[in-house]
Tab-separated table of C-alpha atoms in Angstrom:
chain	number	residue	atom	x	y	z
A	17	MET	CA	-26.638	-10.622	-38.782
A	18	LYS	CA	-23.742	-12.236	-38.603
A	19	VAL	CA	-23.213	-13.427	-34.715
A	20	LEU	CA	-20.517	-15.210	-32.884
A	21	LEU	CA	-21.799	-17.371	-30.280
A	22	THR	CA	-19.246	-18.025	-26.906
A	23	ASN	CA	-20.533	-19.703	-23.336
A	24	ASP	CA	-18.708	-20.514	-20.425
A	25	ASP	CA	-20.411	-24.017	-19.531
A	26	GLY	CA	-18.480	-25.727	-22.451
A	27	ILE	CA	-19.646	-26.186	-26.130
A	28	LEU	CA	-21.718	-29.580	-25.475
A	29	ALA	CA	-24.039	-27.577	-22.752
A	30	PRO	CA	-27.631	-27.838	-23.215
A	31	GLY	CA	-28.055	-23.772	-22.788
A	32	LEU	CA	-25.405	-23.216	-26.067
A	33	THR	CA	-27.354	-25.771	-28.323
A	34	ALA	CA	-30.708	-23.287	-27.481
A	35	LEU	CA	-29.404	-19.864	-28.224
A	36	HIS	CA	-28.056	-21.513	-30.806
A	37	ALA	CA	-31.209	-23.066	-32.055
A	38	SER	CA	-33.064	-20.083	-31.509
A	39	LEU	CA	-30.488	-17.308	-33.007
A	40	SER	CA	-30.147	-19.374	-35.780
A	41	ARG	CA	-33.873	-18.550	-37.364
A	42	GLU	CA	-32.639	-14.627	-37.544
A	43	HIS	CA	-28.929	-14.984	-37.882
A	44	ASP	CA	-25.851	-16.345	-39.275
A	45	VAL	CA	-24.560	-18.033	-36.022
A	46	PHE	CA	-20.600	-18.908	-36.221
A	47	VAL	CA	-19.743	-20.860	-32.460
A	48	VAL	CA	-16.404	-20.775	-31.182
A	49	ALA	CA	-16.852	-22.125	-27.673
A	50	PRO	CA	-14.644	-23.658	-24.713
A	51	GLU	CA	-14.119	-27.765	-25.357
A	52	SER	CA	-15.009	-28.172	-21.529
A	53	GLU	CA	-16.795	-26.022	-18.469
A	54	GLN	CA	-15.140	-23.074	-17.956
A	55	SER	CA	-17.490	-21.952	-15.635
A	56	ALA	CA	-16.240	-19.026	-12.991
A	57	VAL	CA	-13.214	-18.208	-14.207
A	58	GLY	CA	-14.008	-14.879	-14.187
A	59	HIS	CA	-11.991	-12.743	-17.129
A	60	SER	CA	-9.084	-15.293	-17.481
A	61	ILE	CA	-6.996	-16.077	-20.507
A	62	THR	CA	-4.226	-18.337	-21.438
A	63	LEU	CA	-0.578	-17.466	-21.606
A	64	ALA	CA	1.042	-19.674	-20.295
A	65	ASP	CA	-0.250	-23.097	-22.404
A	66	PRO	CA	-0.750	-23.653	-25.898
A	67	ILE	CA	-4.296	-23.420	-27.645
A	68	ARG	CA	-5.684	-25.955	-29.329
A	69	VAL	CA	-8.541	-25.428	-31.701
A	70	LYS	CA	-10.523	-28.456	-32.917
A	71	ILE	CA	-13.633	-28.255	-35.955
A	72	PHE	CA	-16.739	-29.025	-34.022
A	73	ARG	CA	-19.842	-29.603	-36.279
A	74	LYS	CA	-22.554	-31.526	-34.273
A	75	ASN	CA	-26.182	-30.233	-32.827
A	76	GLY	CA	-26.825	-28.335	-36.345
A	77	MET	CA	-23.357	-26.110	-35.280
A	78	ARG	CA	-20.801	-25.292	-37.396
A	79	GLY	CA	-17.718	-23.869	-35.198
A	80	TYR	CA	-14.606	-24.531	-33.445
A	81	ALA	CA	-14.407	-26.124	-30.276
A	82	ILE	CA	-10.956	-24.375	-28.114
A	83	SER	CA	-8.730	-25.310	-25.049
A	84	GLY	CA	-9.018	-22.059	-23.596
A	85	THR	CA	-11.345	-19.526	-21.571
A	86	PRO	CA	-14.148	-17.830	-22.866
A	87	ALA	CA	-12.079	-14.628	-23.418
A	88	ASP	CA	-10.057	-17.085	-25.427
A	89	CYS	CA	-13.081	-17.804	-27.358
A	90	VAL	CA	-13.965	-14.075	-28.481
A	91	LYS	CA	-9.972	-13.029	-28.818
A	92	ILE	CA	-9.336	-15.868	-31.428
A	93	ALA	CA	-12.649	-16.037	-33.264
A	94	VAL	CA	-12.168	-12.227	-33.968
A	95	THR	CA	-8.428	-12.323	-34.718
A	96	GLU	CA	-7.805	-16.070	-36.502
A	97	LEU	CA	-10.778	-17.799	-37.184
A	98	MET	CA	-13.507	-15.652	-38.362
A	99	GLU	CA	-13.103	-14.616	-41.721
A	100	GLU	CA	-14.323	-11.178	-40.913
A	101	PRO	CA	-15.330	-9.837	-37.810
A	102	PRO	CA	-18.951	-10.659	-35.943
A	103	GLU	CA	-21.320	-8.014	-36.077
A	104	LEU	CA	-22.790	-9.229	-33.061
A	105	VAL	CA	-21.273	-11.693	-30.021
A	106	VAL	CA	-23.532	-13.256	-27.608
A	107	SER	CA	-22.654	-15.337	-24.964
A	108	GLY	CA	-24.305	-18.063	-22.937
A	109	ILE	CA	-27.163	-19.679	-21.801
A	110	ASN	CA	-25.490	-19.993	-18.245
A	111	GLN	CA	-26.951	-22.141	-16.383
A	112	GLY	CA	-27.370	-20.166	-13.131
A	113	GLY	CA	-27.714	-16.663	-12.961
A	114	ASN	CA	-24.711	-13.622	-13.308
A	115	VAL	CA	-25.886	-10.338	-10.935
A	116	GLY	CA	-24.236	-9.055	-8.542
A	117	ILE	CA	-20.337	-9.938	-7.665
A	118	ASN	CA	-20.993	-12.960	-9.402
A	119	ILE	CA	-20.445	-10.810	-12.657
A	120	LEU	CA	-16.826	-10.448	-11.993
A	121	TYR	CA	-16.210	-13.986	-11.661
A	122	SER	CA	-18.603	-15.178	-14.648
A	123	GLY	CA	-16.783	-16.097	-17.787
A	124	THR	CA	-19.980	-15.772	-19.461
A	125	VAL	CA	-20.161	-12.024	-18.895
A	126	SER	CA	-15.972	-12.223	-19.527
A	127	ALA	CA	-16.631	-12.694	-22.861
A	128	ALA	CA	-19.164	-10.452	-23.962
A	129	THR	CA	-16.446	-7.750	-21.637
A	130	GLU	CA	-13.926	-8.841	-23.771
A	131	ALA	CA	-16.170	-8.668	-27.189
A	132	ALA	CA	-16.560	-4.714	-26.155
A	133	ILE	CA	-13.017	-4.153	-25.171
A	134	ALA	CA	-12.773	-5.491	-29.302
A	135	GLY	CA	-15.396	-2.789	-29.824
A	136	LEU	CA	-18.158	-5.062	-30.645
A	137	PRO	CA	-21.648	-5.328	-29.462
A	138	SER	CA	-22.122	-7.867	-26.943
A	139	ILE	CA	-25.017	-9.683	-25.144
A	140	ALA	CA	-24.542	-12.493	-22.085
A	141	VAL	CA	-27.038	-14.483	-21.282
A	142	SER	CA	-27.979	-16.111	-17.965
A	143	LEU	CA	-31.088	-18.444	-16.521
A	144	ASN	CA	-31.359	-17.974	-13.027
A	145	THR	CA	-31.459	-21.549	-12.173
A	146	TYR	CA	-29.470	-24.785	-12.038
A	147	ALA	CA	-32.085	-27.214	-11.493
A	148	GLU	CA	-33.436	-28.770	-14.578
A	149	PRO	CA	-33.387	-25.563	-16.685
A	150	ASP	CA	-35.728	-24.719	-19.518
A	151	PHE	CA	-33.917	-22.477	-21.719
A	152	ALA	CA	-37.140	-21.762	-24.189
A	153	VAL	CA	-37.957	-18.278	-22.423
A	154	ALA	CA	-34.260	-17.325	-22.066
A	155	ALA	CA	-33.181	-17.601	-25.787
A	156	ASP	CA	-36.674	-17.227	-27.331
A	157	PHE	CA	-36.064	-13.574	-25.820
A	158	ALA	CA	-32.084	-13.374	-26.326
A	159	LEU	CA	-33.054	-13.374	-30.157
A	160	HIS	CA	-36.039	-10.950	-29.686
A	161	LEU	CA	-33.090	-8.722	-27.965
A	162	THR	CA	-31.069	-8.665	-31.110
A	163	GLY	CA	-33.856	-7.630	-33.086
A	164	ILE	CA	-33.756	-4.350	-30.830
A	165	LEU	CA	-30.203	-3.647	-30.362
A	166	PRO	CA	-30.232	-0.482	-33.016
A	167	GLU	CA	-33.354	0.674	-31.096
A	168	ILE	CA	-31.367	0.436	-27.560
A	169	GLY	CA	-28.229	1.799	-29.086
A	170	LEU	CA	-25.522	0.918	-26.771
A	171	PRO	CA	-22.397	2.672	-27.328
A	172	ALA	CA	-19.249	0.878	-28.469
A	173	GLY	CA	-17.213	-0.609	-25.414
A	174	VAL	CA	-20.502	-1.457	-23.726
A	175	SER	CA	-22.258	-4.953	-22.964
A	176	LEU	CA	-25.553	-5.878	-22.024
A	177	ASN	CA	-25.752	-8.394	-19.001
A	178	VAL	CA	-29.051	-9.917	-19.605
A	179	ASN	CA	-30.969	-12.423	-16.805
A	180	VAL	CA	-33.645	-14.496	-16.707
A	181	PRO	CA	-35.914	-15.733	-14.042
A	182	PRO	CA	-36.509	-19.769	-14.208
A	183	LEU	CA	-40.442	-18.827	-14.912
A	184	PRO	CA	-42.742	-19.505	-17.575
A	185	ARG	CA	-43.383	-16.466	-19.978
A	186	GLU	CA	-46.666	-15.578	-18.460
A	187	ARG	CA	-45.386	-15.373	-15.022
A	188	ILE	CA	-41.990	-12.948	-15.595
A	189	LYS	CA	-43.222	-9.995	-14.490
A	190	GLY	CA	-41.525	-7.317	-17.227
A	191	VAL	CA	-38.005	-6.790	-18.510
A	192	VAL	CA	-35.962	-3.514	-16.282
A	193	TRP	CA	-33.355	-2.153	-15.943
A	194	ALA	CA	-30.969	-3.151	-13.335
A	195	HIS	CA	-27.399	-1.854	-11.897
A	196	GLN	CA	-24.914	-4.829	-10.452
A	197	CYS	CA	-25.907	-5.696	-6.671
A	198	GLN	CA	-23.091	-4.769	-5.159
A	199	ALA	CA	-23.675	-6.946	-1.318
A	200	PRO	CA	-21.093	-9.733	-0.557
A	201	PHE	CA	-21.452	-13.142	-0.241
A	202	GLU	CA	-21.128	-14.952	2.451
A	203	GLU	CA	-17.912	-17.119	2.110
A	204	THR	CA	-18.121	-20.704	3.857
A	205	PHE	CA	-15.042	-23.557	3.120
A	206	SER	CA	-15.760	-26.609	4.046
A	207	ARG	CA	-13.002	-28.851	5.533
A	208	ARG	CA	-12.475	-32.234	4.919
A	209	GLN	CA	-9.451	-34.862	4.798
A	210	ASP	CA	-8.553	-37.012	2.260
A	211	PRO	CA	-7.911	-40.730	2.666
A	212	ARG	CA	-4.244	-39.990	2.577
A	213	GLY	CA	-4.837	-37.928	5.483
A	214	ASN	CA	-4.196	-34.566	3.694
A	215	THR	CA	-6.637	-31.673	5.034
A	216	TYR	CA	-8.330	-29.859	1.767
A	217	TYR	CA	-11.273	-27.184	1.198
A	218	TRP	CA	-14.591	-26.989	-0.210
A	219	ARG	CA	-15.617	-23.422	-1.174
A	220	GLY	CA	-19.219	-22.571	-0.387
A	221	GLY	CA	-20.747	-18.965	-0.398
A	222	GLU	CA	-24.197	-17.430	-1.031
A	223	ARG	CA	-25.503	-14.348	-0.597
A	224	PRO	CA	-26.870	-13.920	2.599
A	225	PRO	CA	-30.808	-13.070	3.304
A	226	GLY	CA	-31.383	-9.435	3.896
A	227	ASP	CA	-32.337	-6.301	2.358
A	228	LEU	CA	-31.125	-6.125	-1.110
A	229	ASP	CA	-30.869	-2.631	-3.061
A	230	GLU	CA	-34.134	-2.969	-4.353
A	231	ARG	CA	-32.892	-1.205	-7.977
A	232	SER	CA	-30.066	-3.843	-8.214
A	233	ASP	CA	-29.693	-6.928	-10.387
A	234	ALA	CA	-29.714	-9.666	-7.936
A	235	ALA	CA	-33.095	-8.223	-6.115
A	236	LEU	CA	-34.904	-7.758	-8.875
A	237	LEU	CA	-34.196	-10.967	-10.511
A	238	SER	CA	-35.399	-12.848	-7.954
A	239	ARG	CA	-38.488	-11.106	-7.823
A	240	GLY	CA	-39.407	-12.335	-11.318
A	241	PHE	CA	-37.907	-9.705	-13.713
A	242	ILE	CA	-35.745	-10.415	-16.521
A	243	THR	CA	-32.774	-7.820	-15.940
A	244	LEU	CA	-30.498	-5.787	-18.203
A	245	THR	CA	-27.479	-4.065	-17.240
A	246	PRO	CA	-25.194	-2.173	-19.427
A	247	ILE	CA	-21.638	-3.253	-18.830
A	248	ARG	CA	-18.399	-1.546	-19.489
A	249	PRO	CA	-14.946	-3.076	-18.687
A	250	ASP	CA	-13.973	-0.176	-16.306
A	251	LEU	CA	-13.022	-0.747	-12.771
A	252	THR	CA	-12.098	2.886	-12.067
A	253	ASP	CA	-13.734	4.912	-9.261
A	254	HIS	CA	-14.703	7.616	-10.928
A	255	GLU	CA	-16.336	9.741	-7.976
A	256	GLU	CA	-13.582	8.430	-5.788
A	257	LEU	CA	-10.765	9.502	-8.504
A	258	ALA	CA	-12.149	12.953	-8.665
A	259	ARG	CA	-12.324	13.390	-5.363
A	260	LEU	CA	-8.606	12.087	-4.582
A	261	GLY	CA	-7.251	13.868	-8.411
A	262	SER	CA	-5.762	17.166	-6.115
A	263	HIS	CA	-4.347	14.595	-2.993
A	264	ASN	CA	-0.494	15.321	-3.585
A	265	ILE	CA	1.307	12.199	-2.529
A	266	ALA	CA	5.139	12.231	-2.569
A	267	ILE	CA	7.030	9.135	-3.562
B	18	MET	CA	-1.625	-3.357	11.641
B	19	LYS	CA	-2.426	-6.911	10.549
B	20	VAL	CA	-1.723	-7.544	7.244
B	21	LEU	CA	-2.790	-10.065	5.019
B	22	LEU	CA	-0.061	-10.887	1.775
B	23	THR	CA	-1.063	-12.567	-0.973
B	24	ASN	CA	0.034	-12.190	-4.971
B	25	ASP	CA	-0.351	-14.186	-8.474
B	26	ASP	CA	2.807	-14.711	-9.575
B	27	GLY	CA	2.863	-17.234	-6.453
B	28	ILE	CA	4.573	-17.807	-2.869
B	29	LEU	CA	8.011	-18.186	-3.872
B	30	ALA	CA	7.751	-15.102	-6.273
B	31	PRO	CA	10.909	-12.664	-5.509
B	32	GLY	CA	8.022	-9.705	-5.705
B	33	LEU	CA	6.086	-11.164	-2.673
B	34	THR	CA	9.276	-11.697	-0.991
B	35	ALA	CA	10.479	-8.039	-1.542
B	36	LEU	CA	6.803	-6.862	-0.054
B	37	HIS	CA	7.006	-8.869	2.589
B	38	ALA	CA	9.920	-7.402	3.789
B	39	SER	CA	9.281	-4.011	3.416
B	40	LEU	CA	5.757	-4.290	4.939
B	41	SER	CA	7.022	-6.009	8.629
B	42	ARG	CA	9.445	-2.735	9.189
B	43	GLU	CA	6.286	-1.678	10.607
B	44	HIS	CA	3.209	-4.453	10.327
B	45	ASP	CA	2.426	-8.032	11.373
B	46	VAL	CA	2.452	-10.082	7.920
B	47	PHE	CA	0.626	-12.996	7.302
B	48	VAL	CA	0.962	-14.677	3.507
B	49	VAL	CA	-1.708	-16.395	1.880
B	50	ALA	CA	-0.459	-16.698	-1.323
B	51	PRO	CA	-1.093	-19.297	-4.353
B	52	GLU	CA	1.213	-22.160	-4.533
B	53	SER	CA	2.077	-21.757	-8.198
B	54	GLU	CA	1.931	-19.162	-10.490
B	55	GLN	CA	-1.572	-17.600	-11.207
B	56	SER	CA	-0.632	-14.797	-14.031
B	57	ALA	CA	-3.766	-13.977	-15.998
B	58	VAL	CA	-6.300	-15.510	-14.028
B	59	GLY	CA	-8.382	-12.430	-13.691
B	60	HIS	CA	-11.255	-12.988	-11.102
B	61	SER	CA	-11.261	-16.658	-10.877
B	62	ILE	CA	-12.603	-18.859	-8.401
B	63	THR	CA	-11.948	-22.540	-7.860
B	64	LEU	CA	-15.680	-24.437	-7.934
B	65	ALA	CA	-15.203	-28.013	-9.286
B	66	ASP	CA	-11.952	-28.616	-7.326
B	67	PRO	CA	-10.694	-28.754	-3.853
B	68	ILE	CA	-8.778	-26.364	-2.210
B	69	ARG	CA	-5.253	-27.438	-0.263
B	70	VAL	CA	-3.787	-25.457	2.270
B	71	LYS	CA	0.084	-26.273	3.313
B	72	ILE	CA	1.610	-24.414	6.054
B	73	PHE	CA	4.295	-22.577	4.613
B	74	ARG	CA	7.601	-20.941	6.962
B	75	LYS	CA	10.213	-19.794	4.691
B	76	ASN	CA	12.232	-16.818	3.315
B	77	GLY	CA	11.191	-15.575	7.227
B	78	MET	CA	7.779	-16.018	5.924
B	79	ARG	CA	4.977	-17.182	7.543
B	80	GLY	CA	1.381	-18.258	6.359
B	81	TYR	CA	-0.294	-20.700	3.508
B	82	ALA	CA	0.367	-21.970	-0.033
B	83	ILE	CA	-2.966	-22.909	-1.639
B	84	SER	CA	-4.303	-24.594	-4.454
B	85	GLY	CA	-5.887	-21.800	-6.368
B	86	THR	CA	-6.308	-18.407	-7.609
B	87	PRO	CA	-5.345	-14.969	-5.731
B	88	ALA	CA	-9.285	-13.991	-4.995
B	89	ASP	CA	-9.337	-18.179	-2.942
B	90	CYS	CA	-6.459	-17.095	-1.282
B	91	VAL	CA	-8.467	-13.896	0.164
B	92	LYS	CA	-11.541	-15.844	0.698
B	93	ILE	CA	-10.066	-18.336	2.473
B	94	ALA	CA	-7.753	-16.896	4.533
B	95	VAL	CA	-10.269	-14.246	5.935
B	96	THR	CA	-13.032	-17.213	6.130
B	97	GLU	CA	-10.906	-20.247	7.560
B	98	LEU	CA	-7.034	-19.313	8.072
B	99	MET	CA	-6.836	-16.001	9.780
B	100	GLU	CA	-7.764	-15.748	13.960
B	101	GLU	CA	-9.110	-12.295	12.710
B	102	PRO	CA	-9.460	-10.630	9.622
B	103	PRO	CA	-6.779	-8.425	8.392
B	104	GLU	CA	-6.816	-4.228	8.691
B	105	LEU	CA	-5.549	-4.151	5.372
B	106	VAL	CA	-4.710	-6.579	1.983
B	107	VAL	CA	-1.911	-6.597	-0.081
B	108	SER	CA	-1.594	-7.769	-3.576
B	109	GLY	CA	1.763	-8.110	-5.329
B	110	ILE	CA	4.714	-7.136	-5.993
B	111	ASN	CA	3.540	-7.753	-9.459
B	112	GLN	CA	6.550	-8.748	-12.353
B	113	GLY	CA	4.542	-6.756	-14.817
B	114	GLY	CA	2.331	-3.639	-14.992
B	115	ASN	CA	-1.301	-3.846	-14.713
B	116	VAL	CA	-2.814	-0.609	-16.054
B	117	GLY	CA	-5.525	-0.644	-18.592
B	118	ILE	CA	-7.802	-3.594	-19.493
B	119	ASN	CA	-4.810	-5.455	-18.673
B	120	ILE	CA	-6.743	-4.757	-14.852
B	121	LEU	CA	-9.658	-7.393	-15.893
B	122	TYR	CA	-7.148	-10.073	-16.817
B	123	SER	CA	-4.219	-9.338	-13.342
B	124	GLY	CA	-5.045	-11.926	-10.835
B	125	THR	CA	-3.067	-9.714	-8.269
B	126	VAL	CA	-5.924	-7.079	-9.386
B	127	SER	CA	-8.478	-9.288	-8.045
B	128	ALA	CA	-6.575	-10.381	-4.976
B	129	ALA	CA	-7.544	-6.404	-4.018
B	130	THR	CA	-10.946	-6.104	-5.716
B	131	GLU	CA	-11.769	-9.692	-3.413
B	132	ALA	CA	-10.981	-8.281	-0.346
B	133	ALA	CA	-12.998	-4.865	-1.557
B	134	ILE	CA	-15.822	-7.124	-1.828
B	135	ALA	CA	-15.341	-8.125	1.621
B	136	GLY	CA	-15.041	-4.668	3.092
B	137	LEU	CA	-11.464	-4.818	3.603
B	138	PRO	CA	-9.038	-1.643	2.623
B	139	SER	CA	-6.693	-3.268	0.084
B	140	ILE	CA	-3.683	-2.582	-2.525
B	141	ALA	CA	-2.479	-4.033	-5.676
B	142	VAL	CA	1.348	-3.379	-6.039
B	143	SER	CA	2.525	-3.852	-10.016
B	144	LEU	CA	6.355	-3.298	-11.310
B	145	ASN	CA	6.470	-2.360	-14.870
B	146	THR	CA	8.788	-4.515	-15.839
B	147	TYR	CA	9.834	-8.142	-17.138
B	148	ALA	CA	13.137	-8.165	-17.272
B	149	GLU	CA	15.439	-8.388	-14.096
B	150	PRO	CA	13.166	-6.465	-11.948
B	151	ASP	CA	14.549	-4.597	-8.767
B	152	PHE	CA	11.354	-4.445	-6.338
B	153	ALA	CA	13.292	-1.773	-4.037
B	154	VAL	CA	11.465	1.237	-4.946
B	155	ALA	CA	8.095	-0.372	-5.099
B	156	ALA	CA	8.559	-2.253	-2.171
B	157	ASP	CA	9.443	0.736	-0.085
B	158	PHE	CA	6.063	3.104	-1.415
B	159	ALA	CA	4.071	0.548	-0.928
B	160	LEU	CA	4.762	0.595	2.700
B	161	HIS	CA	4.823	4.504	2.739
B	162	LEU	CA	1.441	4.541	1.067
B	163	THR	CA	0.120	1.819	3.754
B	164	GLY	CA	1.040	4.904	6.726
B	165	ILE	CA	-0.916	7.409	4.735
B	166	LEU	CA	-4.115	5.294	3.597
B	167	PRO	CA	-5.975	6.298	6.800
B	168	GLU	CA	-5.040	10.278	5.511
B	169	ILE	CA	-6.347	9.024	1.628
B	170	GLY	CA	-9.370	7.370	3.489
B	171	LEU	CA	-10.731	5.297	0.382
B	172	PRO	CA	-14.304	4.113	1.084
B	173	ALA	CA	-15.151	0.840	2.170
B	174	GLY	CA	-15.204	-1.229	-1.527
B	175	VAL	CA	-12.786	0.367	-3.033
B	176	SER	CA	-9.164	-0.683	-3.496
B	177	LEU	CA	-6.032	0.909	-5.020
B	178	ASN	CA	-4.422	-0.559	-8.335
B	179	VAL	CA	-0.720	0.333	-7.961
B	180	ASN	CA	1.756	0.679	-10.468
B	181	VAL	CA	5.183	1.471	-10.578
B	182	PRO	CA	7.553	2.222	-13.218
B	183	PRO	CA	11.171	0.026	-13.377
B	184	LEU	CA	13.041	3.299	-12.072
B	185	PRO	CA	15.717	4.548	-9.896
B	186	ARG	CA	13.553	6.636	-7.175
B	187	GLU	CA	15.587	9.758	-8.334
B	188	ARG	CA	14.156	9.176	-11.634
B	189	ILE	CA	10.621	8.625	-10.995
B	190	LYS	CA	8.546	11.779	-12.136
B	191	GLY	CA	6.417	11.350	-9.132
B	192	VAL	CA	2.598	10.150	-7.726
B	193	VAL	CA	-0.436	10.609	-9.876
B	194	TRP	CA	-3.947	9.580	-9.808
B	195	ALA	CA	-5.237	8.194	-13.073
B	196	HIS	CA	-7.941	6.725	-14.418
B	197	GLN	CA	-7.933	3.153	-16.175
B	198	CYS	CA	-7.248	3.070	-19.661
B	199	GLN	CA	-9.731	2.131	-22.266
B	200	ALA	CA	-7.537	1.231	-25.125
B	201	PRO	CA	-7.706	-2.104	-26.509
B	202	PHE	CA	-4.886	-4.833	-27.498
B	203	GLU	CA	-4.028	-5.795	-30.851
B	204	GLU	CA	-4.549	-9.221	-30.528
B	205	THR	CA	-1.956	-11.661	-32.597
B	206	PHE	CA	-1.869	-15.470	-32.268
B	207	SER	CA	0.906	-17.542	-33.720
B	208	ARG	CA	0.191	-20.467	-35.077
B	209	ARG	CA	2.054	-23.333	-35.112
B	210	GLN	CA	1.707	-27.019	-35.261
B	211	ASP	CA	2.901	-30.213	-32.882
B	212	PRO	CA	5.118	-33.013	-33.447
B	213	ARG	CA	2.021	-34.747	-34.009
B	214	GLY	CA	0.910	-32.575	-36.928
B	215	ASN	CA	-2.272	-30.838	-34.646
B	216	THR	CA	-2.359	-26.812	-34.711
B	217	TYR	CA	-1.850	-24.966	-31.993
B	218	TYR	CA	-1.903	-21.246	-31.183
B	219	TRP	CA	0.292	-19.045	-28.873
B	220	ARG	CA	-1.811	-16.143	-27.430
B	221	GLY	CA	0.078	-12.861	-28.328
B	222	GLY	CA	-0.981	-8.995	-28.676
B	223	GLU	CA	0.217	-5.588	-27.205
B	224	ARG	CA	-1.187	-2.075	-26.853
B	225	PRO	CA	-0.502	-0.897	-30.053
B	226	PRO	CA	1.873	2.532	-30.168
B	227	GLY	CA	-0.849	5.451	-30.631
B	228	ASP	CA	-2.060	8.094	-28.558
B	229	LEU	CA	-3.047	7.164	-25.423
B	230	ASP	CA	-5.526	9.415	-23.157
B	231	GLU	CA	-3.045	11.217	-21.381
B	232	ARG	CA	-4.817	10.879	-18.042
B	233	SER	CA	-4.893	7.305	-18.084
B	234	ASP	CA	-2.824	4.769	-16.067
B	235	ALA	CA	-1.064	3.240	-18.801
B	236	ALA	CA	0.188	6.587	-20.620
B	237	LEU	CA	0.998	7.952	-17.342
B	238	LEU	CA	3.285	5.096	-15.847
B	239	SER	CA	5.085	4.944	-19.471
B	240	ARG	CA	5.955	8.303	-18.996
B	241	GLY	CA	7.510	7.682	-15.201
B	242	PHE	CA	5.243	8.147	-13.014
B	243	ILE	CA	3.844	5.677	-9.854
B	244	THR	CA	0.097	5.831	-10.601
B	245	LEU	CA	-2.893	5.096	-8.541
B	246	THR	CA	-6.472	4.119	-9.320
B	247	PRO	CA	-8.956	3.535	-7.243
B	248	ILE	CA	-11.002	0.528	-8.243
B	249	ARG	CA	-14.566	-0.540	-7.331
B	250	PRO	CA	-16.121	-4.361	-8.211
B	251	ASP	CA	-18.966	-2.487	-10.146
B	252	LEU	CA	-18.720	-3.193	-14.016
B	253	THR	CA	-22.511	-1.088	-14.518
B	254	ASP	CA	-22.132	1.507	-16.960
B	255	HIS	CA	-23.744	4.018	-14.495
B	256	GLU	CA	-24.189	6.686	-17.544
B	257	GLU	CA	-25.635	4.278	-19.813
B	258	LEU	CA	-28.250	2.937	-17.102
B	259	ALA	CA	-29.709	6.485	-16.184
B	260	ARG	CA	-29.962	6.743	-20.386
B	261	LEU	CA	-31.348	3.586	-20.453
B	262	GLY	CA	-33.728	3.434	-17.742
B	263	SER	CA	-36.440	4.875	-19.154
B	264	HIS	CA	-36.615	2.806	-22.670
B	265	ASN	CA	-39.410	-0.183	-22.464
B	266	ILE	CA	-39.213	-3.341	-23.399
B	267	ALA	CA	-41.631	-6.052	-23.840
B	268	ILE	CA	-40.728	-9.226	-23.336
């Protein structure tokens, strides 16, 4: 297949290189990725600034480095840079899991949902570790997944969000379907003073320990499963909409 | 009520000032908003940079200007800056509608979904125009809505995305419940050369003319209705998940 590969950790990130190497064994891979790290940009797009595009030939890859976000990369690749649209868009491998509400903050996932908006099949792949990541298992699994996508048969407009635990293959418990965990993070802000006496904050925050919905991506990933979540760029709460649809409001 | 007011056009934006004026007629309003424009930042958060906080007293408002995104504003307001959590978070009034897939790119809406994640009731308000906006009708309607929220009874975790057409009150056709339009944009990139001979692009794009789902926010807003959409920070495609849940995948 003709695959567009992108990420949010930037075009030089080892997770992208590993995914490029595995996908290239069976696919024609074209890279359009941010020139610098874009983590936690969410689904942002560049409106007020010009977007710069640099030809990239390095690490056996060919493509473009973009002065923009992952969503920008997908838009400009499909609209301007690729001669024909890709048959599949793959984003990753992100260093760090993208489960639960983190999905909303994730540039990696937003590249996949951007592809879904454009009607293209897409996969976002994340490895749930920050410490000395070994991307081999996740990269191999991503390649495996590209082969069985037709059998899975995702409809247009739906992406697959894939999270892989940082374990050797034989210790991974299996592959499971899961929904996005809804548990909030416990936010923390560390207050400091700069050398000029001005106050600033560093943002922290983590999911508080406690019972997670056991069918959720966060719970299953932490137990050692690879999780697959079909996601759709629709925030509508359809249940609430059905309930409220008959509720008349005057202006 | 104790109301936290934020936006993505920045703390000096006239849409924020108008909403502050209307809400203050009945509520205790505390402003925590970005110090500069943050349009199209989507649900991004600031991780790699420190967040700076400046006391803001101007235009009859009190609160803080933040060097960050709308989602940052809600997080730091609730965690650090407010003595007690707000009873309601209101974001806007955005200059420009936030319907359809734009919801994913919208900083205005992401502030409301961030509040929903924190378990707080929230409303995002947008006025569907870029040209010489008159915020009066939208600001009055937002105040009206705060009064009937208990009657609407949104569950925790659900926000209300409100879009107002740029019409005099008597020409607005009514208030309707609508789902997020799923029609994609037609992307355009305008290619140029800078004075040093380097190529750059300006991003464009608009919803192509054509049939929209007539129950969608985009269709109803363009016909002159105020649209209300309950939204939830969950991208899971639950229908697909139910279908795929029994599909076994080997590692």
